[in-house]
PDB file of C-alpha atoms and ligand atoms in Angstrom:
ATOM      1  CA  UNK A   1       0.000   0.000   0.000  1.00 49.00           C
ATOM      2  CA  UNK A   2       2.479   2.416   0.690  1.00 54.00           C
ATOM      3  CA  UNK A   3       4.592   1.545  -2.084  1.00 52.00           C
ATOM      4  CA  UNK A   4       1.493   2.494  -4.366  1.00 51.00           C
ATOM      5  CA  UNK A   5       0.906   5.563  -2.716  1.00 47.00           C
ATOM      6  CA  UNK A   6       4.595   6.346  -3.154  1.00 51.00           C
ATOM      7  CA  UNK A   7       4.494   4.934  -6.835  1.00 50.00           C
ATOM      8  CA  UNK A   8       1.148   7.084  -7.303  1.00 50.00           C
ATOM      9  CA  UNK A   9       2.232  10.253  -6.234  1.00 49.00           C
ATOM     10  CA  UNK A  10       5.508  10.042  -7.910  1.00 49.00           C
ATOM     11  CA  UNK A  11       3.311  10.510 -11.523  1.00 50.00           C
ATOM     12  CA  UNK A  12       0.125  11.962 -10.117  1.00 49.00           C
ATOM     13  CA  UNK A  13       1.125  15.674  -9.209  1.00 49.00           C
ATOM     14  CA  UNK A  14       1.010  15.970  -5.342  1.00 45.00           C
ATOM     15  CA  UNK A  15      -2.228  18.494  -5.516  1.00 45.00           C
ATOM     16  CA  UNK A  16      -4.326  15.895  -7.172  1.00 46.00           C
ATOM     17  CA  UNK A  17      -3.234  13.037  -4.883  1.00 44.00           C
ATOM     18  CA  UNK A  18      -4.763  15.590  -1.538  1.00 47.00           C
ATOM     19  CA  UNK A  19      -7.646  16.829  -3.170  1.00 46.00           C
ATOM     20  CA  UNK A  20      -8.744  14.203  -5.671  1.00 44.00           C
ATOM     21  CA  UNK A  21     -10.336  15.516  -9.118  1.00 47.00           C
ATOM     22  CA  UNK A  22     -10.190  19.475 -10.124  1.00 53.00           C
ATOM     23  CA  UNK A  23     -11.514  21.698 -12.110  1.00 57.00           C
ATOM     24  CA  UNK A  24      -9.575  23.284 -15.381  1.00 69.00           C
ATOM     25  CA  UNK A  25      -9.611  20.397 -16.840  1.00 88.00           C
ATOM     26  CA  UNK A  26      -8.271  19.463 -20.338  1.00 93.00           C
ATOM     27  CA  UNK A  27     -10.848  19.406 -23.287  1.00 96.00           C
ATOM     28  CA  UNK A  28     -11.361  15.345 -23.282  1.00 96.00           C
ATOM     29  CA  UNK A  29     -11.785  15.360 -18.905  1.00 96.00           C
ATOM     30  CA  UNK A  30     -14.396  18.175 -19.769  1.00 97.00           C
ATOM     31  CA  UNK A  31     -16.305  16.160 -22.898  1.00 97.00           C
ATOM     32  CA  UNK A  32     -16.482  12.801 -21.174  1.00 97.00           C
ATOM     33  CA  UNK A  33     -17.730  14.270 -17.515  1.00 97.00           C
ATOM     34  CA  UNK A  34     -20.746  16.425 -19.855  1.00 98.00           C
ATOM     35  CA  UNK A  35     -20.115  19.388 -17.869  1.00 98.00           C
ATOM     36  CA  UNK A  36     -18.212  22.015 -17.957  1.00 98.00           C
ATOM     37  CA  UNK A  37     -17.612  24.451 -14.739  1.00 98.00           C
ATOM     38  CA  UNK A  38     -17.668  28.071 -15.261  1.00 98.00           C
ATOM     39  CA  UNK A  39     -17.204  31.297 -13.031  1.00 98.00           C
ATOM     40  CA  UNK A  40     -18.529  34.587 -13.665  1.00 98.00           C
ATOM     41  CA  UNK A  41     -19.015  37.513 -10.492  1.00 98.00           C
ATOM     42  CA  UNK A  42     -22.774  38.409 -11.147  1.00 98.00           C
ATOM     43  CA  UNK A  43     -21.908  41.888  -9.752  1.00 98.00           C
ATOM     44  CA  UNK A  44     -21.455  43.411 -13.617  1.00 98.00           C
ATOM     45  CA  UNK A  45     -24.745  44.190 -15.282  1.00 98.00           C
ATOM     46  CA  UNK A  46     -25.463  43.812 -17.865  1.00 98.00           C
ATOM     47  CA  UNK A  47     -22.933  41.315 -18.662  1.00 99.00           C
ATOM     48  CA  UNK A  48     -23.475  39.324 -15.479  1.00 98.00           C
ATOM     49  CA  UNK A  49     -25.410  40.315 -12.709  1.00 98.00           C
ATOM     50  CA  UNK A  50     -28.215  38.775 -10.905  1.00 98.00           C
ATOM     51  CA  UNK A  51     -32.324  39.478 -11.608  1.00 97.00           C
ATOM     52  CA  UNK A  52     -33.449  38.521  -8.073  1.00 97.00           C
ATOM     53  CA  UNK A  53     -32.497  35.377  -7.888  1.00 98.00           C
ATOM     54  CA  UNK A  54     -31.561  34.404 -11.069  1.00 98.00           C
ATOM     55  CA  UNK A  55     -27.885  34.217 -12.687  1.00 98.00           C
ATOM     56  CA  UNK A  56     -28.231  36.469 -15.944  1.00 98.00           C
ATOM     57  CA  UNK A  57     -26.891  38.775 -18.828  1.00 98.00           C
ATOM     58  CA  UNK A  58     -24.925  38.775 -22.143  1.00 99.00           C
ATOM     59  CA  UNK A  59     -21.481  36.809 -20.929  1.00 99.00           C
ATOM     60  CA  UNK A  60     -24.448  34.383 -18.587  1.00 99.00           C
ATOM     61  CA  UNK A  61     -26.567  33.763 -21.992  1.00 99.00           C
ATOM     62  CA  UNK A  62     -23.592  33.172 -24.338  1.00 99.00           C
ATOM     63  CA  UNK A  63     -21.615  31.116 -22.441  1.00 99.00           C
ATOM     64  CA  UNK A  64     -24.841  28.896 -21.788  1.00 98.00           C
ATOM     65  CA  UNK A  65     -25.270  28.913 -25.799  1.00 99.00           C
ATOM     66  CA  UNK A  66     -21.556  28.189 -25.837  1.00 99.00           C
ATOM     67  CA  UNK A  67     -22.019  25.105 -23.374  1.00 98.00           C
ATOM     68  CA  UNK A  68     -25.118  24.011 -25.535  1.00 98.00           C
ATOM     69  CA  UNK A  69     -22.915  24.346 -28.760  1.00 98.00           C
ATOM     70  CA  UNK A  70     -20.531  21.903 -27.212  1.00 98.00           C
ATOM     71  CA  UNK A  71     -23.207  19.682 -25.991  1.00 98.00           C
ATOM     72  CA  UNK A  72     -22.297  20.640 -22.327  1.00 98.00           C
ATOM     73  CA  UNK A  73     -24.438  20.746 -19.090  1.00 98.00           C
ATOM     74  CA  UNK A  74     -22.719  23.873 -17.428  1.00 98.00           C
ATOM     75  CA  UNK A  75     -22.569  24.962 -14.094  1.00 98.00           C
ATOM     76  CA  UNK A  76     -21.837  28.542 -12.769  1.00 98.00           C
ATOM     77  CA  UNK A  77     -19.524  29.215 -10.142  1.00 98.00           C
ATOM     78  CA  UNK A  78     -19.901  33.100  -8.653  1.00 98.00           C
ATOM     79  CA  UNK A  79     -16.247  33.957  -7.886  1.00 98.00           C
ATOM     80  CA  UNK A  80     -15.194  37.473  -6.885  1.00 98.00           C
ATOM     81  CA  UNK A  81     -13.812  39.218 -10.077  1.00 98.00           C
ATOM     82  CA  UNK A  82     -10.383  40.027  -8.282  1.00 98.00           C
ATOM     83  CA  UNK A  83     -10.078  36.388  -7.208  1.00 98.00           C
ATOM     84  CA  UNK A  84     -10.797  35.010 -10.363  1.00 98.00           C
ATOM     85  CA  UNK A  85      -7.171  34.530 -11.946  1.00 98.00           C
ATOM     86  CA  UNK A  86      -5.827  32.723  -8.551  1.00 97.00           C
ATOM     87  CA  UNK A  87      -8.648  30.751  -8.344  1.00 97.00           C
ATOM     88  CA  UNK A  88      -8.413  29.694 -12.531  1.00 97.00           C
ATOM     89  CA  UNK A  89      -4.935  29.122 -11.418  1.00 95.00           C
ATOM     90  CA  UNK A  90      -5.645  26.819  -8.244  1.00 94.00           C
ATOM     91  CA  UNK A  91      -7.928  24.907 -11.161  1.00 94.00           C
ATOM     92  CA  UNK A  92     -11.532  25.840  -9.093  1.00 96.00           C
ATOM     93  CA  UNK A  93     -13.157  25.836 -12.660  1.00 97.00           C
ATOM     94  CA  UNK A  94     -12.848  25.352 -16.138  1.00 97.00           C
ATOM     95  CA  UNK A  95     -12.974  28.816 -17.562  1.00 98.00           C
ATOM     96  CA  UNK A  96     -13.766  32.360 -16.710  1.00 98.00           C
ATOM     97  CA  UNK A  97     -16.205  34.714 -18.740  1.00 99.00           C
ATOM     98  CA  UNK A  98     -16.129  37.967 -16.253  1.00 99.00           C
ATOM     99  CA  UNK A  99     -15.406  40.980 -18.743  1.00 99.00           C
ATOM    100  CA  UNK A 100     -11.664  40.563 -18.768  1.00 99.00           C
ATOM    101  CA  UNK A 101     -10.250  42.479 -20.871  1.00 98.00           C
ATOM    102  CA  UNK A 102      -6.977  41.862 -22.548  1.00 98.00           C
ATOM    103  CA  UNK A 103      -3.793  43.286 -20.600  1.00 98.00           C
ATOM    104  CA  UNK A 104      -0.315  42.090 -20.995  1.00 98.00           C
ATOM    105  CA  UNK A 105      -0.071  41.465 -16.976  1.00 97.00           C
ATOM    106  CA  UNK A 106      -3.104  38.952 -17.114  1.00 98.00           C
ATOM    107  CA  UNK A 107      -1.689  36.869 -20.012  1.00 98.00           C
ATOM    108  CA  UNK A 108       1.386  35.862 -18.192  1.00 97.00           C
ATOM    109  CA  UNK A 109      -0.857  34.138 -15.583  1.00 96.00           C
ATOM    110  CA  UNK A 110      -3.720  32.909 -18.062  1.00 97.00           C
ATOM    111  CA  UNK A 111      -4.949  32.621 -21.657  1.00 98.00           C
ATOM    112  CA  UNK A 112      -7.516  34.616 -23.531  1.00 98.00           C
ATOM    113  CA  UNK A 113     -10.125  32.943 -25.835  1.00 98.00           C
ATOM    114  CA  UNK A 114     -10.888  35.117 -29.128  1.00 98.00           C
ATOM    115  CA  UNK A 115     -12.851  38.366 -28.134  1.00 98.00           C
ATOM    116  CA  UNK A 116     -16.339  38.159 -27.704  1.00 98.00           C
ATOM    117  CA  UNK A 117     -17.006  41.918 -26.883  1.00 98.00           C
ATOM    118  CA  UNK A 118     -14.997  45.316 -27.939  1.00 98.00           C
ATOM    119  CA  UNK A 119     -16.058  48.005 -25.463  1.00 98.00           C
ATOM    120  CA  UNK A 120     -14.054  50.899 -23.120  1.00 98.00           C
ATOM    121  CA  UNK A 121     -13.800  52.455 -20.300  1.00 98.00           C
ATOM    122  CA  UNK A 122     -15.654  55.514 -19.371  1.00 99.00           C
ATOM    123  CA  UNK A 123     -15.562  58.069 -16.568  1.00 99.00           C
ATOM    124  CA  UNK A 124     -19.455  58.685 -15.016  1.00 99.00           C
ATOM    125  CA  UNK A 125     -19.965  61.355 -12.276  1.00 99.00           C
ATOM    126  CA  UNK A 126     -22.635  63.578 -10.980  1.00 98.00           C
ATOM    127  CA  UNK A 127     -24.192  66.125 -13.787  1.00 97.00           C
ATOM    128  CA  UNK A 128     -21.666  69.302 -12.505  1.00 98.00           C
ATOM    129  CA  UNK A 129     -18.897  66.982 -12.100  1.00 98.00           C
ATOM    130  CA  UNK A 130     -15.568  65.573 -12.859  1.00 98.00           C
ATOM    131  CA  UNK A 131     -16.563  64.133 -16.383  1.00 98.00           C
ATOM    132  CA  UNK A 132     -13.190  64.207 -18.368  1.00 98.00           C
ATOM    133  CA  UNK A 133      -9.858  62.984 -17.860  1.00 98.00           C
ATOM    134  CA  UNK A 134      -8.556  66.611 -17.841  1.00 98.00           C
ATOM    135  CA  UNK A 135     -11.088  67.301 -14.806  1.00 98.00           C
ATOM    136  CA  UNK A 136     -10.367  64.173 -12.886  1.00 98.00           C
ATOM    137  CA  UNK A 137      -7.248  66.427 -11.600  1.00 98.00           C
ATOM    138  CA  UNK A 138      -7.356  67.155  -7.768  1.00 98.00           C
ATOM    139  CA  UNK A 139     -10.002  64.564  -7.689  1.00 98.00           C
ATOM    140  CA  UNK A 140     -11.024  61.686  -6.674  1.00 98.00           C
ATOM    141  CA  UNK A 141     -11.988  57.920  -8.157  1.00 99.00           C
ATOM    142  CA  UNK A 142     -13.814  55.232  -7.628  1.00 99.00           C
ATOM    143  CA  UNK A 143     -13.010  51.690  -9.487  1.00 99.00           C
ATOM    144  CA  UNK A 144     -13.661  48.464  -9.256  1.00 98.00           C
ATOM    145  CA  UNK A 145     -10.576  46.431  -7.686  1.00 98.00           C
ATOM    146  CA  UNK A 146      -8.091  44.251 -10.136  1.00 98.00           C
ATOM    147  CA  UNK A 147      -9.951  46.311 -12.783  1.00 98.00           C
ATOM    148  CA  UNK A 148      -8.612  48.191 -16.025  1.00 98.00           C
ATOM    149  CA  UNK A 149     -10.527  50.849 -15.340  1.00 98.00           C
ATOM    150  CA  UNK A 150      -8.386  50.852 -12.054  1.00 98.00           C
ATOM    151  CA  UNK A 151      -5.008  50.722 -13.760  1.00 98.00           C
ATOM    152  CA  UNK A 152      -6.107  53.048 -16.256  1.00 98.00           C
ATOM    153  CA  UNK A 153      -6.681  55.318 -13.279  1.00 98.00           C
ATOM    154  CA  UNK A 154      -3.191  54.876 -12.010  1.00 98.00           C
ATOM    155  CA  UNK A 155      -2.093  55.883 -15.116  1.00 98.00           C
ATOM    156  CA  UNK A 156      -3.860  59.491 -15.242  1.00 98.00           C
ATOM    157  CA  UNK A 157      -1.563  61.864 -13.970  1.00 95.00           C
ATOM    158  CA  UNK A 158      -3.113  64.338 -11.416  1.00 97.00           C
ATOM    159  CA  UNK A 159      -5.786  62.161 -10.088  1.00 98.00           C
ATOM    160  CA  UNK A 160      -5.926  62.670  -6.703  1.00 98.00           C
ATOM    161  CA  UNK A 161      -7.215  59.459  -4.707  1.00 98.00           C
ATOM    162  CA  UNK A 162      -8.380  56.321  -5.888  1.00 98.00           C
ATOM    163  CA  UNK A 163      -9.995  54.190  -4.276  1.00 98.00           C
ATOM    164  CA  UNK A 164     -10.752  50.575  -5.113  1.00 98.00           C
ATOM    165  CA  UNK A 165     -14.613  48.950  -4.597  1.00 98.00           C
ATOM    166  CA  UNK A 166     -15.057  44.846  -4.428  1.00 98.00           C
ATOM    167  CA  UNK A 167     -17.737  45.309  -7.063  1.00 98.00           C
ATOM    168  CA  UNK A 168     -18.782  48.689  -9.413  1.00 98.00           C
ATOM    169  CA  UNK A 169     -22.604  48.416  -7.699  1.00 98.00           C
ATOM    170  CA  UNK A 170     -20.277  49.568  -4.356  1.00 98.00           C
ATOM    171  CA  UNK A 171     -18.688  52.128  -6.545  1.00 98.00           C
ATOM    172  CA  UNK A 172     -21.692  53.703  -8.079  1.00 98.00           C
ATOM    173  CA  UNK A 173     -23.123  53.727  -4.574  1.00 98.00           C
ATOM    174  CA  UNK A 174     -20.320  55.590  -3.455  1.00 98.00           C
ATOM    175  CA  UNK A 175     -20.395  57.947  -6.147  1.00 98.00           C
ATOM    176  CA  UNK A 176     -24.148  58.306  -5.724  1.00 98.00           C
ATOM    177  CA  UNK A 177     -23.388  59.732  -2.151  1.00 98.00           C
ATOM    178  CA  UNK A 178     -20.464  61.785  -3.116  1.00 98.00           C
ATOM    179  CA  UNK A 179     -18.275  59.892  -1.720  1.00 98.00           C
ATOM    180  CA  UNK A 180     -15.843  60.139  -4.608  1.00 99.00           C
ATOM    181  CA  UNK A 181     -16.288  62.469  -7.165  1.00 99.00           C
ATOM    182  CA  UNK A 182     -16.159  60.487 -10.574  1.00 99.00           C
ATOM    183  CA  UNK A 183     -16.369  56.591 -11.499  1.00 99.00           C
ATOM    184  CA  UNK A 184     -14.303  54.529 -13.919  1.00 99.00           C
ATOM    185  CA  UNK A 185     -16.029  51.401 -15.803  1.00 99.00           C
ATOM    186  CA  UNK A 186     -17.208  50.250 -18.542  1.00 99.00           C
ATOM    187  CA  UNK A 187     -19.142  52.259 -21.224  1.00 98.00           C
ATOM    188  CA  UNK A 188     -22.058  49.358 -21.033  1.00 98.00           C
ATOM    189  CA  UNK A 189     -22.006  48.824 -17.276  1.00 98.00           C
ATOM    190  CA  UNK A 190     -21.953  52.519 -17.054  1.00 98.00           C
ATOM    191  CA  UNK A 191     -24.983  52.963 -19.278  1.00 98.00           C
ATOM    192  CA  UNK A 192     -27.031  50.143 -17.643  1.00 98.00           C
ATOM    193  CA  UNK A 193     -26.685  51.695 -14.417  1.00 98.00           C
ATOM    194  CA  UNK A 194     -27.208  54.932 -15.155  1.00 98.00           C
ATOM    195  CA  UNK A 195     -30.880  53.921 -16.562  1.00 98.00           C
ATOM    196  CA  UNK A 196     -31.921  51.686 -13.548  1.00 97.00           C
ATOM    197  CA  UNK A 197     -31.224  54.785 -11.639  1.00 98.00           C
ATOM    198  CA  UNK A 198     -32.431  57.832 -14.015  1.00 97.00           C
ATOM    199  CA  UNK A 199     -32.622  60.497 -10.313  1.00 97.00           C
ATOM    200  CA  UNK A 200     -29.615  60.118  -9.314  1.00 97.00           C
ATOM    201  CA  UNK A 201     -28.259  63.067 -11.165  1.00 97.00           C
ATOM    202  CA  UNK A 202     -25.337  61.113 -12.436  1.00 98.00           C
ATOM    203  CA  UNK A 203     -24.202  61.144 -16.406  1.00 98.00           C
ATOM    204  CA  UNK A 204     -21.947  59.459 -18.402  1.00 98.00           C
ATOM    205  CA  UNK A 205     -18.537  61.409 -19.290  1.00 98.00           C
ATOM    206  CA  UNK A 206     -15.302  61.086 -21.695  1.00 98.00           C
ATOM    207  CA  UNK A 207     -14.283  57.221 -22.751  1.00 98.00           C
ATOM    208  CA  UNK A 208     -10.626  56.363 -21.603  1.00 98.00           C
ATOM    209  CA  UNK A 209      -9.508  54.119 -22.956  1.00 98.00           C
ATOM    210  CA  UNK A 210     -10.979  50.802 -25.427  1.00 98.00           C
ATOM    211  CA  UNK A 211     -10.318  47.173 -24.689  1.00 98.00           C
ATOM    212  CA  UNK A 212     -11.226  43.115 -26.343  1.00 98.00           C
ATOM    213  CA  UNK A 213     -12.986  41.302 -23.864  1.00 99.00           C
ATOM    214  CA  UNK A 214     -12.378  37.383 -23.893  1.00 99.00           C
ATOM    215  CA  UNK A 215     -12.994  34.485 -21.692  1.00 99.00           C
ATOM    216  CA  UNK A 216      -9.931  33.462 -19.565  1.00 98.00           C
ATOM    217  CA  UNK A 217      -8.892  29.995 -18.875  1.00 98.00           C
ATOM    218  CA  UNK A 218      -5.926  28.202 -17.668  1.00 96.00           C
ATOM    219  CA  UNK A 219      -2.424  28.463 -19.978  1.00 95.00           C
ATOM    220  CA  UNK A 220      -2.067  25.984 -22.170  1.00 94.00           C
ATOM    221  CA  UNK A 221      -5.326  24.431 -22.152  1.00 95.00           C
ATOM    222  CA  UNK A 222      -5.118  24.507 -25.666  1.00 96.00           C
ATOM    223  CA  UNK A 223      -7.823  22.001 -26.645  1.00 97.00           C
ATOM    224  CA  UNK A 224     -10.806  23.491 -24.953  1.00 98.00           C
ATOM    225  CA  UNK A 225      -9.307  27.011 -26.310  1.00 98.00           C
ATOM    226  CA  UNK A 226     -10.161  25.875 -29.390  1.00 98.00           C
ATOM    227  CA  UNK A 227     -13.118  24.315 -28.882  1.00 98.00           C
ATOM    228  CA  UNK A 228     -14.137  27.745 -26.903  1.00 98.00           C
ATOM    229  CA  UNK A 229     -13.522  29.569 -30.143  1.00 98.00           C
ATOM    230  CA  UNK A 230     -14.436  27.589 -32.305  1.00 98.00           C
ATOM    231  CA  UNK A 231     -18.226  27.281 -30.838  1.00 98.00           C
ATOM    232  CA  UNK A 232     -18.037  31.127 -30.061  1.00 98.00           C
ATOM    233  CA  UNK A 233     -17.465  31.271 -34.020  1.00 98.00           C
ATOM    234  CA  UNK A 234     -20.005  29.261 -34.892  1.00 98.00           C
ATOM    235  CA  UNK A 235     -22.451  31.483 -32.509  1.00 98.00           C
ATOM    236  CA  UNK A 236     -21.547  34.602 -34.446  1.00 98.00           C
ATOM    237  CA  UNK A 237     -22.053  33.155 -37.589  1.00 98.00           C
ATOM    238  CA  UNK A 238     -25.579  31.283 -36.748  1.00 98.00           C
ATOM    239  CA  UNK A 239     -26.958  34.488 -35.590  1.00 98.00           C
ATOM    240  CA  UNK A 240     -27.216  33.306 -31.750  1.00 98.00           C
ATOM    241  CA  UNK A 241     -24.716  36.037 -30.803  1.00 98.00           C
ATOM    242  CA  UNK A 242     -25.934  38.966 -33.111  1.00 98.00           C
ATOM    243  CA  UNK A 243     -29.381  38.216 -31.153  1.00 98.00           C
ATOM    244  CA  UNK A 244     -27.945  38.550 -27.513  1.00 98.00           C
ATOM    245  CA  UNK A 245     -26.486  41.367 -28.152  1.00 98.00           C
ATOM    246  CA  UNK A 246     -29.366  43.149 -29.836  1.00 98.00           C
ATOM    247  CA  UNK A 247     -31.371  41.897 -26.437  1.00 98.00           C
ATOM    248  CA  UNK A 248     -28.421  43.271 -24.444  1.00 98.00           C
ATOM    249  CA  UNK A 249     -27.001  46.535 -26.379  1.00 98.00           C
ATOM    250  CA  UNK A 250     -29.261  47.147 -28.997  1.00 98.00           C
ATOM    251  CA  UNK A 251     -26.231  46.552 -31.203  1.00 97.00           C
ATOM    252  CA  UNK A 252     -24.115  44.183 -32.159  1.00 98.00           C
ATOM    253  CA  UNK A 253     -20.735  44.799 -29.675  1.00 98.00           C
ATOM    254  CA  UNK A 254     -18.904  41.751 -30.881  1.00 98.00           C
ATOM    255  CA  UNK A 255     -15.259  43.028 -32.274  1.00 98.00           C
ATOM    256  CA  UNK A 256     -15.467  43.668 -36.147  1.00 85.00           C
ATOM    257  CA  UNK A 257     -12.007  45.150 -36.451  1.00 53.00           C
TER     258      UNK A 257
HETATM  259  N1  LIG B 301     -13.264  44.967 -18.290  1.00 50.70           N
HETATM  260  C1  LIG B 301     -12.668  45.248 -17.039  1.00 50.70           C
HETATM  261  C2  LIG B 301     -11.374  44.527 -16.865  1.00 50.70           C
HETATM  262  O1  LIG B 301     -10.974  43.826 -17.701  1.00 50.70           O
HETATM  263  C3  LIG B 301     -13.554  44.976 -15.865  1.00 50.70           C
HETATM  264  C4  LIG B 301     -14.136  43.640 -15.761  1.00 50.70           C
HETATM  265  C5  LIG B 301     -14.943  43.515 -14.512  1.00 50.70           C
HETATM  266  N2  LIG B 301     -15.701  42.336 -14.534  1.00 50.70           N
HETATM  267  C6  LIG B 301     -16.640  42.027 -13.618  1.00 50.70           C
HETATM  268  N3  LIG B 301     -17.282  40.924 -13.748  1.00 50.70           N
HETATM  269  N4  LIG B 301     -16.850  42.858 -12.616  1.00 50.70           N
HETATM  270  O2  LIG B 301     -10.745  44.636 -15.867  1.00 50.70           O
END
């Protein structure tokens, strides 16, 4: 017995041995279990956010017509967006599809699937506020923590504080009660918000900066990259994707460049 356990671990690595099967899996794991495990936050409307209850929004939707596509049961895990890339990393799920977009930083720890949204990042503050980057100087920022709206703020000299929210419905609410002065996120997030709360005075400013958004998954899981892409293709060309979006945006958001 011990010899076997010694024999065992010596090809099994020493993780798998404690804690018996993971998540992250490779493609075939994935196919022959039927299911594959993804995160999202469900704090980022209206890409994922919750409806009472209920799990929902653009990235929810397509990445249950993705699962469908690959003849997949799927099952959502709600992670918190700036523990996402450890947790992909400690193999908690399959893949991620939280609005990430694509920064140098993140793709040393993970891989990106193809795009499935082009957006940006846009400042939002009350109607006789800060609502350019020239006018975020002497002032101060709220942003969404491990965000690129939050290293975009970093980067914008004269900005006085920032400071960093778990989630943006924390930062809009602190913005809502002047506790900063200006919000950074994204141009859709921004605009959903803004019309589930039409009194609170607050508009929609300058963009800052424009980023792909892709699902993230573990590096070097190249087979269910492909397969990722390759249904996500398939969506866009079948029309399934074109009709999310119009449900979603009103537009079609998917990267045409
Ligand atoms: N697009 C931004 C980024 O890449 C923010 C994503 C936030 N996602 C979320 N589910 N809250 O950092």
């Amino acid at each position: 017995m011990r010899f076997l356990v010694k024999l065992l671990s010596a090809v099994i690595p020493l993780s798998l041995v404690l804690s018996g099967p993971v998540a992250a899996r490779e493609w075939d794991a994935i196919k022959q279990s039927g299911t594959i495990i993804v995160a999202t936050e469900g704090g980022f409307q209206p890409f994922n956010y919750y409806d009472g209850p209920k799990l929902t929004g653009f990235e929810v939707e397509l990445a249950e017509a993705i699962a469908k596509k690959l003849g997949l049961k799927l099952e959502w895990r709600v992670v918190p967006f700036d523990g996402q890339i450890a947790a992909l990393k400690q193999d908690r799920f399959d893949f991620a599809i939280a609005s990430h977009g694509y920064t140098a930083e993140r793709a040393k720890s993970v891989d990106f699937a193809n795009p499935h949204y082009c957006t940006g990042g846009q400042i939002a503050a009350h109607k006789d506020g800060p609502l350019t980057v020239a006018a975020l100087d002497g002032k101060t920022v709220g942003v969404q923590l491990a965000t690129s709206y939050a290293d975009a703020a970093k980067k914008i000299k004269g900005i006085k504080t920032i400071k960093t929210y778990k989630g943006d419905p924390e930062a809009f609410a602190a913005l809502k009660a002047k506790k900063v002065d200006a919000w950074i996120s994204d141009k859709f997030t921004v605009k959903a918000t803004l019309e589930k709360n039409p009194d609170a005075g607050i508009t929609a400013g300058e963009q800052v900066f424009v980023e792909r958004v892709s699902m993230i998954l573990r590096k070097n899981n190249k087979g269910l990259a492909e397969q990722l892409n390759q249904a996500l293709a398939e969506l866009m060309k079948d029309g399934t994707y074109k009709a999310l979006s119009e449900k979603y945006f009103k537009e079609d958001i998917s990267c045409r460049s």
